mmCIF file of C-alpha atoms in Angstrom:
data_model
loop_
_atom_site.group_PDB
_atom_site.id
_atom_site.type_symbol
_atom_site.label_atom_id
_atom_site.label_comp_id
_atom_site.label_asym_id
_atom_site.label_seq_id
_atom_site.Cartn_x
_atom_site.Cartn_y
_atom_site.Cartn_z
ATOM 1 C CA MET A 235 60.769 4.511 -60.832
ATOM 2 C CA ASP A 236 60.628 8.049 -60.161
ATOM 3 C CA ARG A 237 60.271 9.251 -56.821
ATOM 4 C CA LEU A 238 56.482 10.881 -56.313
ATOM 5 C CA THR A 239 57.260 14.355 -53.229
ATOM 6 C CA ARG A 240 54.646 14.278 -51.078
ATOM 7 C CA LYS A 241 52.945 15.769 -52.509
ATOM 8 C CA GLU A 242 52.406 13.388 -55.010
ATOM 9 C CA LEU A 243 51.691 10.295 -52.803
ATOM 10 C CA LYS A 244 48.960 12.377 -50.652
ATOM 11 C CA SER A 245 47.109 13.060 -54.366
ATOM 12 C CA ASP A 246 47.989 9.118 -56.002
ATOM 13 C CA HIS A 247 46.456 7.989 -51.773
ATOM 14 C CA PHE A 248 43.425 9.902 -51.965
ATOM 15 C CA ALA A 249 42.419 8.264 -56.101
ATOM 16 C CA LEU A 250 43.088 4.885 -54.891
ATOM 17 C CA GLU A 251 40.437 5.739 -51.947
ATOM 18 C CA VAL A 252 38.023 7.370 -54.487
ATOM 19 C CA GLN A 253 39.034 4.638 -57.065
ATOM 20 C CA HIS A 254 38.183 1.206 -54.040
ATOM 21 C CA GLY A 255 35.344 3.932 -53.101
ATOM 22 C CA VAL A 256 33.619 3.583 -55.881
ATOM 23 C CA GLU A 257 34.394 -0.382 -57.153
ATOM 24 C CA TYR A 258 33.296 -1.532 -53.536
ATOM 25 C CA VAL A 259 29.440 0.613 -54.137
ATOM 26 C CA SER A 260 29.666 -0.719 -57.858
ATOM 27 C CA GLY A 261 30.697 -4.726 -56.700
ATOM 28 C CA HIS A 262 27.754 -4.233 -53.387
ATOM 29 C CA ARG A 263 24.677 -2.153 -54.833
ATOM 30 C CA ARG A 264 22.917 -4.667 -54.626
ATOM 31 C CA GLN A 265 23.576 -4.879 -50.685
ATOM 32 C CA MET A 266 23.295 -0.838 -50.577
ATOM 33 C CA GLY A 267 20.388 -1.108 -52.411
ATOM 34 C CA LEU A 268 18.714 -3.480 -49.649
ATOM 35 C CA TYR A 269 19.976 -1.875 -46.691
ATOM 36 C CA GLY A 270 19.202 1.783 -47.747
ATOM 37 C CA GLY A 271 15.636 0.177 -48.322
ATOM 38 C CA ILE A 272 16.070 -1.473 -44.574
ATOM 39 C CA ALA A 273 16.675 2.173 -43.107
ATOM 40 C CA ALA A 274 14.297 3.759 -44.947
ATOM 41 C CA ALA A 275 11.623 1.075 -44.111
ATOM 42 C CA LEU A 276 12.737 1.686 -39.666
ATOM 43 C CA ALA A 277 12.659 5.006 -40.299
ATOM 44 C CA VAL A 278 8.865 4.472 -41.510
ATOM 45 C CA ILE A 279 8.501 2.264 -38.524
ATOM 46 C CA VAL A 280 10.312 4.136 -35.660
ATOM 47 C CA LEU A 281 7.380 6.843 -36.923
ATOM 48 C CA GLY A 282 4.165 4.739 -36.681
ATOM 49 C CA VAL A 283 4.997 3.300 -33.725
ATOM 50 C CA TYR A 284 6.119 7.510 -32.975
ATOM 51 C CA LEU A 285 2.449 8.676 -34.436
ATOM 52 C CA TYR A 286 0.966 5.417 -32.959
ATOM 53 C CA ARG A 287 1.757 5.967 -28.669
ATOM 54 C CA GLN A 288 0.787 10.117 -29.411
ATOM 55 C CA HIS A 289 -2.222 8.814 -30.080
ATOM 56 C CA THR A 290 -3.098 6.286 -28.397
ATOM 57 C CA HIS A 291 -1.999 9.120 -25.272
ATOM 58 C CA ALA A 292 -4.384 11.312 -26.648
ATOM 59 C CA VAL A 293 -7.437 8.553 -26.410
ATOM 60 C CA ARG A 294 -6.704 7.636 -22.441
ATOM 61 C CA GLN A 295 -6.039 11.444 -21.523
ATOM 62 C CA GLU A 296 -9.749 12.254 -23.452
ATOM 63 C CA ALA A 297 -11.054 8.629 -22.156
ATOM 64 C CA LEU A 298 -10.202 9.557 -17.993
ATOM 65 C CA ALA A 299 -11.134 13.218 -18.484
ATOM 66 C CA GLY A 300 -14.621 12.101 -19.667
ATOM 67 C CA ALA A 301 -14.461 10.048 -16.285
ATOM 68 C CA LEU A 302 -13.339 12.427 -13.984
ATOM 69 C CA GLN A 303 -15.836 14.950 -15.805
ATOM 70 C CA ILE A 304 -18.937 12.569 -14.336
ATOM 71 C CA VAL A 305 -17.057 11.807 -10.909
ATOM 72 C CA ASN A 306 -17.443 15.934 -10.903
ATOM 73 C CA ALA A 307 -20.321 15.733 -12.120
ATOM 74 C CA GLN A 308 -23.381 17.724 -10.320
ATOM 75 C CA VAL A 309 -26.195 16.157 -8.445
ATOM 76 C CA GLY A 310 -29.563 18.103 -9.370
ATOM 77 C CA PRO A 311 -31.582 19.657 -12.026
ATOM 78 C CA GLN A 312 -29.506 20.123 -15.117
ATOM 79 C CA GLN A 313 -28.635 24.044 -15.168
ATOM 80 C CA ASN A 314 -27.362 23.615 -19.237
ATOM 81 C CA GLU A 315 -26.493 22.198 -21.993
ATOM 82 C CA TYR A 316 -22.620 23.257 -20.945
ATOM 83 C CA ILE A 317 -22.706 21.610 -16.983
ATOM 84 C CA LEU A 318 -23.369 17.577 -16.704
ATOM 85 C CA ALA A 319 -25.463 16.460 -13.775
ATOM 86 C CA PHE A 320 -26.981 13.474 -12.370
ATOM 87 C CA PRO A 321 -30.724 13.659 -10.996
ATOM 88 C CA THR A 322 -29.176 11.472 -7.648
ATOM 89 C CA GLU A 323 -25.647 10.385 -5.518
ATOM 90 C CA ASP A 324 -26.042 7.310 -6.693
ATOM 91 C CA ALA A 325 -26.434 8.346 -10.347
ATOM 92 C CA ARG A 326 -23.764 10.173 -10.441
ATOM 93 C CA LYS A 327 -21.354 7.083 -8.478
ATOM 94 C CA GLN A 328 -22.885 3.875 -10.795
ATOM 95 C CA ALA A 329 -22.045 6.557 -14.310
ATOM 96 C CA ALA A 330 -18.456 7.425 -12.239
ATOM 97 C CA VAL A 331 -17.654 3.045 -11.105
ATOM 98 C CA LYS A 332 -18.725 2.174 -15.114
ATOM 99 C CA THR A 333 -16.377 4.901 -16.581
ATOM 100 C CA LEU A 334 -13.676 4.521 -14.406
ATOM 101 C CA THR A 335 -13.507 0.718 -15.066
ATOM 102 C CA ASP A 336 -13.426 0.843 -18.680
ATOM 103 C CA VAL A 337 -10.554 2.973 -18.648
ATOM 104 C CA VAL A 338 -9.186 0.127 -15.715
ATOM 105 C CA ASN A 339 -9.575 -2.402 -18.684
ATOM 106 C CA GLY A 340 -9.434 -0.325 -21.225
ATOM 107 C CA PHE A 341 -5.960 1.319 -20.308
ATOM 108 C CA SER A 342 -4.354 -1.304 -18.476
ATOM 109 C CA GLY A 343 -0.949 -0.552 -17.227
ATOM 110 C CA SER A 344 -0.959 3.277 -18.709
ATOM 111 C CA GLU A 345 -0.826 6.228 -16.287
ATOM 112 C CA GLU A 346 -4.124 7.166 -17.077
ATOM 113 C CA GLY A 347 -5.263 3.386 -16.250
ATOM 114 C CA ASN A 348 -3.610 3.465 -13.063
ATOM 115 C CA ILE A 349 -5.255 6.718 -11.651
ATOM 116 C CA ALA A 350 -8.458 5.172 -12.643
ATOM 117 C CA ASP A 351 -8.302 2.666 -10.199
ATOM 118 C CA TYR A 352 -6.665 4.682 -7.803
ATOM 119 C CA MET A 353 -10.619 7.262 -8.197
ATOM 120 C CA LEU A 354 -11.303 3.342 -7.974
ATOM 121 C CA GLY A 355 -9.727 2.332 -4.981
ATOM 122 C CA SER A 356 -10.452 6.037 -3.059
ATOM 123 C CA MET A 357 -14.433 5.532 -3.256
ATOM 124 C CA ALA A 358 -14.604 1.910 -2.389
ATOM 125 C CA ALA A 359 -12.140 3.551 0.663
ATOM 126 C CA ASN A 360 -15.093 5.910 1.402
ATOM 127 C CA ASP A 361 -17.929 3.373 0.911
ATOM 128 C CA GLY A 362 -16.227 1.423 3.153
ATOM 129 C CA ASN A 363 -14.961 -1.419 1.098
ATOM 130 C CA LEU A 364 -11.848 -1.853 2.283
ATOM 131 C CA PRO A 365 -10.534 -4.981 0.595
ATOM 132 C CA ASP A 366 -11.454 -3.856 -3.136
ATOM 133 C CA ALA A 367 -10.057 -0.636 -1.586
ATOM 134 C CA GLU A 368 -6.702 -1.900 -0.405
ATOM 135 C CA LYS A 369 -6.164 -4.555 -3.649
ATOM 136 C CA ARG A 370 -6.820 -1.618 -5.820
ATOM 137 C CA LEU A 371 -4.784 0.885 -3.994
ATOM 138 C CA LYS A 372 -2.235 -2.127 -3.606
ATOM 139 C CA ARG A 373 -2.458 -2.392 -7.897
ATOM 140 C CA VAL A 374 -1.326 1.397 -8.169
ATOM 141 C CA ALA A 375 1.045 1.902 -5.473
ATOM 142 C CA ASP A 376 3.506 -1.454 -7.240
ATOM 143 C CA SER A 377 3.021 -0.043 -10.619
ATOM 144 C CA GLY A 378 5.632 2.713 -9.687
ATOM 145 C CA SER A 379 4.769 4.358 -12.289
ATOM 146 C CA GLY A 380 4.460 8.250 -11.198
ATOM 147 C CA ASN A 381 2.200 10.534 -9.212
ATOM 148 C CA ALA A 382 -0.291 7.847 -9.311
ATOM 149 C CA SER A 383 2.406 5.775 -7.632
ATOM 150 C CA SER A 384 2.244 7.874 -4.435
ATOM 151 C CA LEU A 385 -1.467 9.143 -4.642
ATOM 152 C CA ALA A 386 -2.292 5.779 -3.573
ATOM 153 C CA LYS A 387 0.757 5.086 -1.245
ATOM 154 C CA LEU A 388 -1.005 8.144 0.991
ATOM 155 C CA ALA A 389 -4.219 6.390 0.609
ATOM 156 C CA LEU A 390 -3.788 2.718 1.323
ATOM 157 C CA ALA A 391 -0.811 2.912 4.420
ATOM 158 C CA GLN A 392 -4.989 5.035 5.529
ATOM 159 C CA VAL A 393 -6.621 1.694 3.589
ATOM 160 C CA TYR A 394 -4.299 -0.197 6.644
ATOM 161 C CA ALA A 395 -4.557 1.891 9.238
ATOM 162 C CA ALA A 396 -8.703 1.323 9.341
ATOM 163 C CA GLU A 397 -7.297 -2.493 8.832
ATOM 164 C CA ASN A 398 -5.802 -2.478 11.955
ATOM 165 C CA LYS A 399 -3.175 -3.676 9.770
ATOM 166 C CA GLN A 400 -0.731 -1.041 12.117
ATOM 167 C CA ALA A 401 2.655 -2.418 10.672
ATOM 168 C CA ASP A 402 1.652 -2.559 7.065
ATOM 169 C CA ALA A 403 0.495 1.235 7.506
ATOM 170 C CA GLU A 404 3.701 1.916 9.033
ATOM 171 C CA ARG A 405 5.946 1.058 6.907
ATOM 172 C CA VAL A 406 4.070 3.069 3.433
ATOM 173 C CA ALA A 407 3.787 5.772 4.683
ATOM 174 C CA ARG A 408 7.092 6.017 6.605
ATOM 175 C CA GLU A 409 8.792 4.951 2.677
ATOM 176 C CA LEU A 410 6.607 8.107 1.975
ATOM 177 C CA MET A 411 8.229 10.703 4.470
ATOM 178 C CA ASP A 412 11.506 8.919 2.635
ATOM 179 C CA HIS A 413 10.459 9.949 -0.797
ATOM 180 C CA PRO A 414 8.474 12.702 -1.236
ATOM 181 C CA THR A 415 6.969 12.789 -4.489
ATOM 182 C CA ALA A 416 5.778 16.987 -6.881
ATOM 183 C CA VAL A 417 2.469 15.054 -5.608
ATOM 184 C CA VAL A 418 2.619 14.164 -2.221
ATOM 185 C CA SER A 419 4.909 15.600 0.434
ATOM 186 C CA LYS A 420 7.151 14.513 3.386
ATOM 187 C CA GLU A 421 4.660 16.896 5.104
ATOM 188 C CA GLN A 422 1.959 15.201 3.945
ATOM 189 C CA ALA A 423 3.511 11.466 4.736
ATOM 190 C CA THR A 424 3.975 13.110 8.155
ATOM 191 C CA PHE A 425 0.780 14.322 9.100
ATOM 192 C CA ALA A 426 -0.500 10.538 7.377
ATOM 193 C CA LEU A 427 2.057 8.854 10.263
ATOM 194 C CA ALA A 428 1.554 10.785 12.485
ATOM 195 C CA HIS A 429 -2.271 9.800 12.242
ATOM 196 C CA ILE A 430 -1.953 6.331 12.100
ATOM 197 C CA LEU A 431 0.478 6.312 15.908
ATOM 198 C CA GLU A 432 -1.714 9.146 17.161
ATOM 199 C CA ASP A 433 -3.120 5.551 19.014
ATOM 200 C CA THR A 434 -0.466 3.169 19.418
ATOM 201 C CA LYS A 435 2.401 5.274 19.824
ATOM 202 C CA PRO A 436 1.769 8.534 21.257
ATOM 203 C CA GLY A 437 4.639 9.927 22.205
ATOM 204 C CA GLU A 438 6.550 8.847 18.594
ATOM 205 C CA ALA A 439 3.380 11.266 16.790
ATOM 206 C CA ARG A 440 3.356 13.871 18.785
ATOM 207 C CA LYS A 441 7.518 14.542 18.119
ATOM 208 C CA LEU A 442 6.513 13.793 14.360
ATOM 209 C CA LEU A 443 4.144 17.345 14.758
ATOM 210 C CA GLU A 444 6.027 19.967 17.043
ATOM 211 C CA PRO A 445 8.537 21.006 14.505
ATOM 212 C CA TYR A 446 5.517 21.951 12.189
ATOM 213 C CA ARG A 447 3.134 24.119 15.479
ATOM 214 C CA SER A 448 5.792 26.992 14.870
ATOM 215 C CA SER A 449 6.286 26.918 10.723
ATOM 216 C CA ASP A 450 6.411 29.831 9.134
ATOM 217 C CA ARG A 451 3.730 28.320 6.927
ATOM 218 C CA PRO A 452 0.642 29.608 8.568
ATOM 219 C CA ASN A 453 -1.761 26.769 7.209
ATOM 220 C CA LEU A 454 1.074 24.098 8.053
ATOM 221 C CA SER A 455 1.402 25.015 11.689
ATOM 222 C CA ARG A 456 -2.461 25.071 12.299
ATOM 223 C CA ALA A 457 -3.083 21.319 11.040
ATOM 224 C CA ALA A 458 0.052 20.811 13.526
ATOM 225 C CA ILE A 459 -2.044 22.585 16.400
ATOM 226 C CA ASN A 460 -5.262 21.089 15.481
ATOM 227 C CA ALA A 461 -3.954 17.747 15.367
ATOM 228 C CA LEU A 462 -1.746 17.917 18.843
ATOM 229 C CA GLY A 463 -4.917 19.514 20.581
ATOM 230 C CA VAL A 464 -6.288 16.651 19.043
ATOM 231 C CA MET A 465 -3.908 14.282 20.625
ATOM 232 C CA SER A 466 -4.491 15.298 24.244
ATOM 233 C CA ASN A 467 -7.750 15.408 24.230
ATOM 234 C CA LYS A 468 -7.574 11.877 24.465
ATOM 235 C CA LYS A 469 -5.323 11.453 26.967
#
C-alpha cells in the first residue's frame, strides 16, 4: 500500500466523515423526518402558548382596568359620556365590588386577580368588615405576587392592629421594614410599625421615628414631627 501524505490522510478522513453522514441520513431518513416534524410541532406549540399568554394578559389587564374605572368613578350627575358616574356612593360601591369580584374569580392567582382582591380587602377594612378584610389581604400577602403582595401586607398589618392582634401586626410590619419593595418603602413600613407600637411600646415607636425628624426630605420630616407630636399628646 502506498504511503499517504498527511494531507491525503486528512482528505480521506474528511471523505469518510461525509460518507458516514450521508449514509446516516439515508438510513435514518424516516427518523430524521419524524424528529424534524416534532421540532416544528414544538415550535408551533411554544408560539401558541406565548400568543395565548399575551392575549390572556391583555384580557386580564382590560378587566382590571374596567373594575378600577368603576372604583374611581364619580358620584353624582353624569357630566358627559366620557366620564363614568353613579347616582349614589352605594351604587358605585356595589358595582365596584361586583366587577372586582369578577376579576378575582375569573383570574385567580394572577397579578390582576391579586390586585382586585387587595382592593376588595381594603374596601372591607374601610367598611369595618375586618374578618373579610383580613381573609382577603392575607391571601394576597401570602401569594408573593409582586407589588400586590407588599401592598396587602401593609394593609394587613393595620387590620391586625385594629383587631388587637398585636403580635401579628408587629411581625408583618417588621417584615416589610426588613424587605422593602418598589411600592412599599422602608420609611412607609417604619411609620406603620411606629403607629402600631405607639400605645403598647411608645418608647420603641419614638425611637423608630426620631431619625426622620431631621430628614432632608421635607415631607418625611414633617410626617415624623407630626407623628411624634401625636404621641406626646397621648401621654
